[in-house]
Short mmCIF file of C-alpha atoms in Angstrom, two decimals:
data_model
loop_
_atom_site.label_atom_id
_atom_site.label_comp_id
_atom_site.label_asym_id
_atom_site.label_seq_id
_atom_site.Cartn_x
_atom_site.Cartn_y
_atom_site.Cartn_z
CA UNK A 14 0.32 0.35 0.04
CA UNK A 15 1.48 3.32 -1.23
CA UNK A 16 1.79 5.78 2.15
CA UNK A 17 -0.69 8.24 3.10
CA UNK A 18 -0.28 10.98 4.87
CA UNK A 19 -2.97 13.11 6.53
CA UNK A 20 -2.64 16.03 8.80
CA UNK A 21 -5.30 18.07 10.31
CA UNK A 22 -4.91 21.43 12.93
CA UNK A 23 -7.56 22.22 15.83
CA UNK A 24 -7.45 25.86 16.47
CA UNK A 25 -8.85 25.99 19.75
CA UNK A 26 -9.13 28.49 22.38
CA UNK A 27 -6.13 27.49 25.05
CA UNK A 28 -4.06 26.00 22.26
CA UNK A 29 -3.16 24.59 18.76
CA UNK A 30 -2.72 20.90 18.13
CA UNK A 31 -0.95 18.73 15.17
CA UNK A 32 -2.42 15.13 14.20
CA UNK A 33 -0.23 14.10 11.69
CA UNK A 34 -1.86 9.89 10.63
CA UNK A 35 -2.16 7.50 8.23
CA UNK A 36 -5.20 4.99 7.43
CA UNK A 37 -4.16 1.23 9.06
CA UNK A 38 -5.69 -1.76 9.51
CA UNK A 39 -8.27 -0.88 12.01
CA UNK A 40 -8.08 3.26 12.47
CA UNK A 41 -6.07 5.54 12.34
CA UNK A 42 -2.10 5.15 13.23
CA UNK A 43 -0.92 8.74 14.94
CA UNK A 44 2.84 9.01 13.75
CA UNK A 45 3.36 12.38 15.33
CA UNK A 46 1.42 15.44 17.02
CA UNK A 47 2.23 18.88 18.75
CA UNK A 48 0.67 21.35 20.49
CA UNK A 49 1.53 24.94 21.83
CA UNK A 50 -0.59 27.12 23.60
CA UNK A 51 -1.21 30.17 23.06
CA UNK A 52 -3.42 33.47 24.09
CA UNK A 53 -4.64 34.36 20.00
CA UNK A 54 -7.18 32.90 20.14
CA UNK A 55 -10.85 34.50 22.60
CA UNK A 56 -13.83 31.81 22.11
CA UNK A 57 -12.37 29.72 19.48
CA UNK A 58 -11.76 32.53 16.72
CA UNK A 59 -8.59 34.73 16.28
CA UNK A 60 -8.02 37.43 18.63
CA UNK A 61 -4.75 38.03 17.79
CA UNK A 62 -3.54 37.50 14.15
CA UNK A 63 0.09 37.23 14.09
CA UNK A 64 0.21 35.77 17.55
CA UNK A 65 -2.14 32.82 16.25
CA UNK A 66 0.47 32.46 13.67
CA UNK A 67 2.99 31.72 15.91
CA UNK A 68 1.87 29.79 17.71
CA UNK A 69 0.20 27.35 14.31
CA UNK A 70 3.94 27.38 12.88
CA UNK A 71 5.11 26.23 15.63
CA UNK A 72 2.74 23.82 16.53
CA UNK A 73 3.69 22.44 12.51
CA UNK A 74 7.63 22.27 13.56
CA UNK A 75 6.53 19.92 16.64
CA UNK A 76 4.33 18.04 14.50
CA UNK A 77 6.84 17.68 11.57
CA UNK A 78 10.04 16.55 13.74
CA UNK A 79 7.47 14.17 15.69
CA UNK A 80 6.72 11.91 12.98
CA UNK A 81 9.87 13.17 10.40
CA UNK A 82 7.28 14.29 7.60
CA UNK A 83 7.84 17.04 5.70
CA UNK A 84 4.66 19.18 6.03
CA UNK A 85 2.61 20.79 3.73
CA UNK A 86 -0.72 20.72 3.32
CA UNK A 87 -3.01 20.21 5.91
CA UNK A 88 -7.15 19.72 6.75
CA UNK A 89 -7.50 22.80 8.91
CA UNK A 90 -11.24 21.85 11.56
CA UNK A 91 -13.41 24.97 11.98
CA UNK A 92 -15.51 25.76 15.63
CA UNK A 93 -19.26 25.20 15.66
CA UNK A 94 -19.82 29.36 16.07
CA UNK A 95 -21.31 31.32 13.23
CA UNK A 96 -22.40 28.54 11.27
CA UNK A 97 -25.71 26.88 9.87
CA UNK A 98 -26.95 23.52 9.01
CA UNK A 99 -29.29 22.44 6.35
CA UNK A 100 -30.50 19.84 4.50
CA UNK A 101 -30.29 20.66 0.39
CA UNK A 102 -30.59 18.56 -3.29
CA UNK A 103 -28.65 18.87 -6.64
CA UNK A 104 -28.43 16.43 -9.39
CA UNK A 105 -26.59 16.50 -12.59
CA UNK A 106 -27.86 14.28 -15.28
CA UNK A 107 -26.86 12.01 -17.93
CA UNK A 108 -26.86 11.53 -21.96
CA UNK A 109 -26.44 8.45 -22.09
CA UNK A 110 -25.09 5.22 -19.66
CA UNK A 111 -22.32 6.46 -17.42
CA UNK A 112 -20.24 3.91 -14.72
CA UNK A 113 -20.87 6.38 -11.52
CA UNK A 114 -17.37 6.70 -10.24
CA UNK A 115 -15.72 9.40 -8.08
CA UNK A 116 -15.27 12.48 -9.96
CA UNK A 117 -19.86 12.43 -10.53
CA UNK A 118 -19.93 12.55 -6.57
CA UNK A 119 -17.58 15.33 -6.50
CA UNK A 120 -19.91 17.17 -9.61
CA UNK A 121 -23.13 16.58 -7.70
CA UNK A 122 -22.24 17.44 -4.15
CA UNK A 123 -20.18 20.61 -6.00
CA UNK A 124 -23.09 21.85 -7.48
CA UNK A 125 -24.61 22.16 -3.76
CA UNK A 126 -21.74 24.22 -2.71
CA UNK A 127 -23.05 26.72 -5.86
CA UNK A 128 -26.45 27.39 -4.18
CA UNK A 129 -25.49 28.62 -1.34
CA UNK A 130 -27.61 31.70 -2.06
CA UNK A 131 -26.96 33.08 1.68
CA UNK A 132 -24.87 36.86 2.06
CA UNK A 133 -21.26 36.09 3.55
CA UNK A 134 -21.04 32.56 4.19
CA UNK A 135 -19.37 29.94 2.75
CA UNK A 136 -20.81 26.14 2.57
CA UNK A 137 -17.86 24.60 4.10
CA UNK A 138 -19.14 21.35 4.33
CA UNK A 139 -22.34 19.32 2.39
CA UNK A 140 -22.45 15.61 3.40
CA UNK A 141 -24.77 12.91 1.89
CA UNK A 142 -27.21 11.16 3.26
CA UNK A 143 -28.24 9.44 0.43
CA UNK A 144 -27.69 8.96 -3.68
CA UNK A 145 -30.62 8.90 -6.28
CA UNK A 146 -29.60 7.05 -9.12
CA UNK A 147 -31.82 7.87 -12.09
CA UNK A 148 -34.78 8.75 -9.47
CA UNK A 149 -35.29 5.83 -8.02
CA UNK A 150 -32.46 3.69 -6.93
CA UNK A 151 -31.87 4.89 -3.00
CA UNK A 152 -28.06 4.24 -2.70
CA UNK A 153 -25.36 5.12 -0.13
CA UNK A 154 -22.87 4.73 -2.59
CA UNK A 155 -23.50 4.73 -5.87
CA UNK A 156 -19.47 4.38 -7.06
CA UNK A 157 -19.37 1.84 -10.08
CA UNK A 158 -23.82 1.43 -10.50
CA UNK A 159 -24.52 2.76 -14.35
CA UNK A 160 -27.00 5.84 -14.21
CA UNK A 161 -28.92 5.64 -17.75
CA UNK A 162 -29.82 9.24 -16.35
CA UNK A 163 -28.94 10.65 -13.56
CA UNK A 164 -27.86 11.07 -10.07
CA UNK A 165 -28.86 12.85 -7.31
CA UNK A 166 -27.59 13.99 -3.78
CA UNK A 167 -29.64 14.30 -0.36
CA UNK A 168 -27.10 16.27 1.72
CA UNK A 169 -26.90 17.83 4.98
CA UNK A 170 -25.02 21.65 4.50
CA UNK A 171 -22.70 23.38 6.83
CA UNK A 172 -22.41 26.85 6.45
CA UNK A 173 -20.12 29.22 8.00
CA UNK A 174 -19.30 33.21 7.53
CA UNK A 175 -17.41 33.52 4.90
CA UNK A 176 -15.02 35.74 7.33
CA UNK A 177 -14.21 32.77 9.91
CA UNK A 178 -12.64 31.06 7.07
CA UNK A 179 -10.98 33.33 5.09
CA UNK A 180 -9.52 34.20 8.44
CA UNK A 181 -8.70 30.55 9.46
CA UNK A 182 -7.41 29.36 6.39
CA UNK A 183 -5.20 33.32 5.56
CA UNK A 184 -3.33 31.98 9.33
CA UNK A 185 -2.35 28.46 8.50
CA UNK A 186 -1.38 29.40 5.07
CA UNK A 187 0.61 32.14 6.06
CA UNK A 188 2.96 29.24 7.71
CA UNK A 189 3.85 27.95 4.53
CA UNK A 190 1.50 24.84 4.15
CA UNK A 191 -2.26 24.35 2.00
CA UNK A 192 -5.30 23.92 3.60
CA UNK A 193 -6.23 21.07 1.07
CA UNK A 194 -9.65 21.03 3.10
CA UNK A 195 -12.07 22.30 6.28
CA UNK A 196 -13.58 20.93 8.71
CA UNK A 197 -16.62 22.03 10.94
CA UNK A 198 -16.71 20.33 14.02
CA UNK A 199 -20.24 19.58 13.65
CA UNK A 200 -19.86 17.21 11.07
CA UNK A 201 -16.37 15.63 12.38
CA UNK A 202 -17.93 14.42 16.25
CA UNK A 203 -20.15 11.76 14.47
CA UNK A 204 -16.96 9.74 14.36
CA UNK A 205 -16.50 9.86 18.39
CA UNK A 206 -20.37 8.38 17.87
CA UNK A 207 -21.26 4.65 17.73
CA UNK A 208 -23.45 3.91 15.12
CA UNK A 209 -25.68 2.98 17.39
CA UNK A 210 -24.99 6.16 19.27
CA UNK A 211 -25.45 7.90 15.51
CA UNK A 212 -29.09 5.98 14.89
CA UNK A 213 -30.99 6.19 18.11
CA UNK A 214 -30.15 9.98 18.83
CA UNK A 215 -26.58 11.22 20.99
CA UNK A 216 -25.42 14.74 22.25
CA UNK A 217 -22.13 15.56 21.64
CA UNK A 218 -20.63 18.27 24.81
CA UNK A 219 -16.70 19.59 23.42
CA UNK A 220 -15.99 21.65 26.83
CA UNK A 221 -12.96 23.61 26.10
CA UNK A 222 -11.49 26.94 27.81
CA UNK A 223 -13.77 29.84 26.05
CA UNK A 224 -16.25 27.82 24.08
CA UNK A 225 -18.40 24.73 24.72
CA UNK A 226 -19.84 23.22 21.02
CA UNK A 227 -22.88 20.63 20.65
CA UNK A 228 -24.33 18.48 17.64
CA UNK A 229 -26.61 15.91 18.00
CA UNK A 230 -27.36 12.79 15.54
CA UNK A 231 -30.31 11.27 14.96
CA UNK A 232 -30.54 8.37 12.41
CA UNK A 233 -26.95 8.51 11.44
CA UNK A 234 -26.44 11.67 10.65
CA UNK A 235 -26.01 15.26 11.51
CA UNK A 236 -29.19 16.74 12.89
CA UNK A 237 -27.81 20.27 13.79
CA UNK A 238 -24.76 21.98 16.04
CA UNK A 239 -24.46 25.28 18.36
CA UNK A 240 -21.99 26.52 21.04
CA UNK A 241 -22.24 27.92 24.50
CA UNK A 242 -20.07 31.13 25.63
CA UNK A 243 -19.39 29.23 28.26
CA UNK A 244 -16.50 26.64 29.38
CA UNK A 245 -13.29 26.20 31.28
CA UNK A 246 -12.02 29.50 31.33
CA UNK A 247 -15.75 29.95 33.58
CA UNK A 248 -14.78 27.72 35.50
CA UNK A 249 -11.08 28.72 36.55
CA UNK A 250 -12.56 32.29 37.55
CA UNK A 251 -15.24 30.81 39.87
CA UNK A 252 -12.59 29.05 41.55
CA UNK A 253 -10.40 32.42 41.70
CA UNK A 254 -12.37 34.46 43.05
CA UNK A 255 -14.42 31.65 45.38
CA UNK A 256 -10.76 30.95 46.67
CA UNK A 257 -9.62 34.77 46.98
CA UNK A 258 -6.55 33.52 45.08
CA UNK A 259 -5.24 34.66 41.14
CA UNK A 260 -6.14 32.96 37.77
CA UNK A 261 -3.13 30.69 37.40
CA UNK A 262 -3.19 29.62 40.85
CA UNK A 263 -7.02 28.68 40.58
CA UNK A 264 -5.70 26.90 36.87
CA UNK A 265 -3.05 24.96 38.58
CA UNK A 266 -5.72 24.06 41.47
CA UNK A 267 -8.53 23.30 38.94
CA UNK A 268 -6.45 20.83 37.32
CA UNK A 269 -5.00 19.01 40.33
CA UNK A 270 -7.93 19.07 42.75
CA UNK A 271 -11.21 19.50 40.40
CA UNK A 272 -14.18 17.90 40.86
CA UNK A 273 -17.49 18.31 39.27
CA UNK A 274 -20.11 16.39 41.79
CA UNK A 275 -19.97 17.64 44.99
CA UNK A 276 -21.33 14.58 46.30
CA UNK A 277 -18.29 11.81 45.38
CA UNK A 278 -15.77 14.82 46.01
CA UNK A 279 -13.33 14.26 49.48
CA UNK A 280 -13.13 16.19 52.86
CA UNK A 281 -10.25 14.77 53.63
CA UNK A 282 -7.77 16.06 50.82
CA UNK A 283 -6.34 19.25 52.07
CA UNK A 284 -4.68 22.00 50.44
CA UNK A 285 -3.24 25.34 50.81
CA UNK A 286 -4.12 28.58 48.14
CA UNK A 287 -2.30 31.92 47.96
CA UNK A 288 -4.23 34.85 48.71
CA UNK A 289 -4.84 37.96 46.89
CA UNK A 290 -4.87 39.86 49.64
CA UNK A 291 -3.14 38.53 52.34
CA UNK A 292 0.27 36.71 53.69
CA UNK A 293 -0.63 34.20 54.74
CA UNK A 294 -1.84 30.80 52.66
CA UNK A 295 -5.59 29.37 53.55
CA UNK A 296 -6.78 25.83 53.52
CA UNK A 297 -9.27 24.40 51.56
CA UNK A 298 -10.46 21.04 50.57
CA UNK A 299 -11.24 18.91 47.95
CA UNK A 300 -15.37 19.74 48.94
CA UNK A 301 -14.75 23.59 49.15
CA UNK A 302 -13.54 23.17 45.39
CA UNK A 303 -16.17 20.58 43.88
CA UNK A 304 -19.20 22.99 45.86
CA UNK A 305 -17.25 25.76 43.66
CA UNK A 306 -16.91 23.60 40.08
CA UNK A 307 -20.24 21.68 40.15
CA UNK A 308 -21.93 24.93 39.84
CA UNK A 309 -20.75 26.19 37.06
CA UNK A 310 -20.47 22.46 35.62
CA UNK A 311 -23.80 22.48 35.93
CA UNK A 312 -24.53 26.14 34.27
CA UNK A 313 -23.00 24.48 31.60
CA UNK A 314 -25.07 21.43 30.84
CA UNK A 315 -28.38 23.66 31.90
CA UNK A 316 -26.96 25.91 29.01
CA UNK A 317 -26.43 23.22 26.39
CA UNK A 318 -30.29 21.60 27.86
CA UNK A 319 -32.12 24.99 26.89
CA UNK A 320 -29.97 25.41 22.84
CA UNK A 321 -31.72 22.05 22.56
CA UNK A 322 -34.76 22.38 24.03
CA UNK A 323 -34.57 25.90 21.65
CA UNK A 324 -33.92 23.74 18.81
CA UNK A 325 -37.12 21.04 19.83
CA UNK A 326 -35.24 18.03 20.33
CA UNK A 327 -36.91 16.54 23.53
CA UNK A 328 -35.33 12.47 22.40
CA UNK A 329 -31.83 12.18 23.17
CA UNK A 330 -32.55 7.95 23.34
CA UNK A 331 -29.01 7.89 22.77
CA UNK A 332 -27.39 8.99 25.04
CA UNK A 333 -24.58 12.46 26.10
CA UNK A 334 -21.11 11.82 25.07
CA UNK A 335 -18.75 14.44 26.45
CA UNK A 336 -15.41 15.44 25.73
CA UNK A 337 -12.91 18.49 25.04
CA UNK A 338 -10.32 19.35 27.29
CA UNK A 339 -11.80 20.81 30.08
CA UNK A 340 -14.23 16.83 30.63
CA UNK A 341 -10.94 16.28 32.51
CA UNK A 342 -12.38 17.21 35.51
CA UNK A 343 -13.03 14.12 37.64
CA UNK A 344 -16.86 13.84 38.21
CA UNK A 345 -17.79 15.48 35.15
CA UNK A 346 -20.02 12.56 33.98
CA UNK A 347 -21.75 11.67 37.64
CA UNK A 348 -22.74 14.98 37.42
CA UNK A 349 -24.42 14.99 33.41
CA UNK A 350 -26.11 11.36 34.75
CA UNK A 351 -27.69 13.16 37.68
CA UNK A 352 -29.06 14.86 35.57
CA UNK A 353 -30.07 13.52 32.63
CA UNK A 354 -32.29 9.85 32.15
CA UNK A 355 -29.78 8.78 28.64
CA UNK A 356 -26.34 6.75 28.87
CA UNK A 357 -23.55 9.15 30.09
CA UNK A 358 -19.72 9.00 28.80
CA UNK A 359 -16.36 10.32 28.58
CA UNK A 360 -15.12 10.37 25.23
CA UNK A 361 -11.31 10.07 25.25
CA UNK A 362 -9.34 9.20 21.19
CA UNK A 363 -8.19 5.62 21.98
CA UNK A 364 -4.76 6.72 19.89
CA UNK A 365 -1.66 6.55 21.73
CA UNK A 366 -0.35 9.95 22.28
CA UNK A 367 -3.34 11.55 21.59
CA UNK A 368 -5.69 9.91 24.07
CA UNK A 369 -6.60 12.44 26.10
CA UNK A 370 -10.15 14.29 25.42
CA UNK A 371 -8.48 18.11 24.23
CA UNK A 372 -7.54 15.49 20.89
CA UNK A 373 -10.64 14.96 19.90
CA UNK A 374 -11.83 17.11 17.76
CA UNK A 375 -7.94 17.20 15.66
CA UNK A 376 -8.14 13.18 14.96
CA UNK A 377 -11.84 13.80 14.52
CA UNK A 378 -10.67 15.93 11.33
CA UNK A 379 -9.01 13.48 9.81
CA UNK A 380 -11.64 10.72 10.10
CA UNK A 381 -13.64 13.17 8.09
CA UNK A 382 -10.48 13.06 5.47
CA UNK A 383 -10.19 9.74 5.36
CA UNK A 384 -14.24 9.56 4.36
CA UNK A 385 -14.37 12.01 1.42
CA UNK A 386 -11.83 11.12 0.44
CA UNK A 387 -12.88 7.48 0.18
CA UNK A 388 -16.31 8.35 -1.06
CA UNK A 389 -14.57 10.39 -3.66
CA UNK A 390 -11.61 8.41 -4.56
CA UNK A 391 -9.30 10.00 -3.74
CA UNK A 392 -7.23 6.84 -2.14
CA UNK A 393 -7.77 3.07 -2.34
CA UNK A 394 -6.63 1.60 1.08
CA UNK A 395 -7.35 -2.09 1.30
CA UNK A 396 -6.90 -3.23 4.29
CA UNK A 397 -8.64 -2.05 6.89
CA UNK A 398 -11.73 -2.14 8.79
CA UNK A 399 -13.86 -0.12 10.59
CA UNK A 400 -12.79 0.10 13.77
CA UNK A 401 -14.03 -1.15 16.85
CA UNK A 402 -15.88 1.24 19.27
CA UNK A 403 -13.58 0.54 22.71
CA UNK A 404 -15.51 3.63 24.72
CA UNK A 405 -16.74 2.63 27.98
CA UNK A 406 -20.16 3.77 28.17
CA UNK A 407 -21.73 4.71 31.60
CA UNK A 408 -25.31 3.11 31.56
CA UNK A 409 -28.46 4.69 33.87
CA UNK A 410 -29.38 4.38 37.13
CA UNK A 411 -32.89 3.12 36.81
CA UNK A 412 -34.22 5.85 36.64
CA UNK A 413 -38.43 4.32 36.69
CA UNK A 414 -39.93 6.64 39.40
CA UNK A 415 -37.78 9.74 38.57
CA UNK A 416 -40.51 12.39 37.40
CA UNK A 417 -39.14 13.51 33.58
CA UNK A 418 -39.57 16.85 32.24
CA UNK A 419 -42.46 17.22 30.56
CA UNK A 420 -42.22 16.08 26.84
CA UNK A 421 -38.03 16.04 26.82
CA UNK A 422 -37.64 12.66 27.91
CA UNK A 423 -34.21 12.88 28.10
CA UNK A 424 -33.78 15.56 30.88
CA UNK A 425 -34.48 14.92 34.80
CA UNK A 426 -34.60 17.66 37.94
CA UNK A 427 -31.35 17.83 39.85
CA UNK A 428 -31.95 15.31 43.42
CA UNK A 429 -32.59 16.94 45.92
CA UNK A 430 -29.45 18.03 48.21
CA UNK A 431 -28.80 19.64 51.53
CA UNK A 432 -28.45 23.73 50.98
CA UNK A 433 -25.33 22.55 53.57
CA UNK A 434 -24.20 20.16 51.11
CA UNK A 435 -22.86 17.57 54.89
CA UNK A 436 -19.53 15.97 53.32
CA UNK A 437 -19.83 12.26 53.72
CA UNK A 438 -17.15 10.77 56.75
CA UNK A 439 -16.62 7.99 53.27
CA UNK A 440 -15.93 10.58 50.90
CA UNK A 441 -13.44 8.81 48.12
CA UNK A 442 -10.60 9.94 47.14
CA UNK A 443 -9.46 10.74 43.40
CA UNK A 444 -6.07 11.07 41.90
CA UNK A 445 -5.30 11.26 37.70
CA UNK A 446 -2.94 12.45 36.03
CA UNK A 447 -2.39 15.91 34.51
CA UNK A 448 1.44 15.73 33.08
CA UNK A 449 0.98 16.61 29.52
CA UNK A 450 2.37 14.71 26.85
CA UNK A 451 3.57 17.13 24.68
CA UNK A 452 4.50 16.05 21.07
CA UNK A 453 5.13 12.12 20.73
CA UNK A 454 7.02 9.98 17.57
CA UNK A 455 5.80 6.46 16.39
CA UNK A 456 8.23 3.91 17.39
CA UNK A 457 7.84 2.45 13.77
CA UNK A 458 8.07 5.59 11.96
CA UNK A 459 10.90 5.75 8.36
CA UNK A 460 13.17 8.38 9.36
CA UNK A 461 12.91 8.81 4.96
CA UNK A 462 9.48 9.28 4.93
CA UNK A 463 10.01 12.99 3.85
CA UNK A 464 10.64 11.62 0.42
CA UNK A 465 6.81 9.56 0.90
CA UNK A 466 3.95 11.15 -0.97
CA UNK A 467 2.25 13.41 1.04
CA UNK A 468 -1.03 13.21 -0.34
CA UNK A 469 -2.80 12.36 -3.84
CA UNK A 470 -2.16 14.24 -6.74
CA UNK A 471 -5.46 14.67 -7.64
CA UNK A 472 -6.40 16.62 -3.91
CA UNK A 473 -4.14 19.51 -4.97
CA UNK A 474 -6.37 20.18 -8.13
CA UNK A 475 -9.25 19.70 -6.01
CA UNK A 476 -11.99 22.45 -6.61
CA UNK A 477 -12.34 22.98 -3.14
CA UNK A 478 -8.73 24.20 -2.96
CA UNK A 479 -9.98 26.60 -6.41
CA UNK A 480 -12.71 27.55 -4.31
CA UNK A 481 -10.77 28.26 -1.11
CA UNK A 482 -7.94 30.61 -3.87
CA UNK A 483 -10.83 32.10 -5.16
CA UNK A 484 -12.28 33.81 -1.42
CA UNK A 485 -8.80 36.20 -0.84
CA UNK A 486 -8.97 37.15 -5.13
#
């Protein structure tokens, strides 16, 4: 098999992440990664162009060194902020019998981009829901079929504000690489759900630094996505205020002692905190901290519930999947489980070197790239199977006696807790590692791999690339 590398860039509010990977056997093999923390991004968007550009350049360099790959072309993920999700269809017709291939699939999907009539927006993803050959033959993949008259596609569409798209691409390409394609997080999240979750109706909640993104899938397809401007930074600010300390100290305390579920936090785990208005340190327990953290995380979840209700998504039978950097907090799944009637799990990528929730978006961008490459015949990879789903699913407790909110079967009222929240003598202490893996080099990487082709030549001439270049003219 010819070596075929994919490079994804995730420009997040706290850091920029780059992953170099390849499709191999049962999933994605991560060859190298890079991560650079930055203050140039705010609410998922570029706040300081020069600072953000330097962070992108640094993380590409780190990933290049770690992987041994000379990175020239990348796939870029875009946030859900400023996006709209809707359905559209398009048809192409034939004058004679035609064997369908990837070029016909690409053509019918590109026609959807041309139908966009919303000012100052650009369609970035058009993902097929189903294809219709000759008006009545509904198929999931039309390649190698014979069409006598027409090929039609019914597709989901993601459009984004043109200014966001231009600025993101400009920032990355200013670092000396070409953006081959872009993928919205709303579409990317589909790759972290199991087939059952996507079919029944599942909600992904990505809690980052500045924003919390959510995407809802049902019957196997993306239904809608949105974002809430409340996330990890708000938790840290609450800690700083509640413990009378600096933001930097609060951030360290959050990672070391933070717990999002008061009932499970320990009153035996005591730590000292520098005070902003006096010399003496103050003593607090993990339970004291959890009282602060739980309140803010609960607010984040309620904001997500409000969005779901506004979208009239009344059933989440497939459960909730929490990911993103802030989902590292202990007790976060227990808190959400206490709020809803459905299954809850925290998603962490399984690949070596990126086993942290904050890498979910970056690795999902590679999954999206592979999906479209195979759909459009850009690559042919014969030695892989479907990636097995290995995530632990936390089952709901028996809620047969729980009173459900009218019309919203997934939501339940908080359990009654005493206002004083007296700690239990049996509270257990949970520990976890907060060490930063930085970037890793896969042990099997070929040191001469710089000479290997990174992407297929067909991609270099893709219509998307031409479209993106036209945005800057």
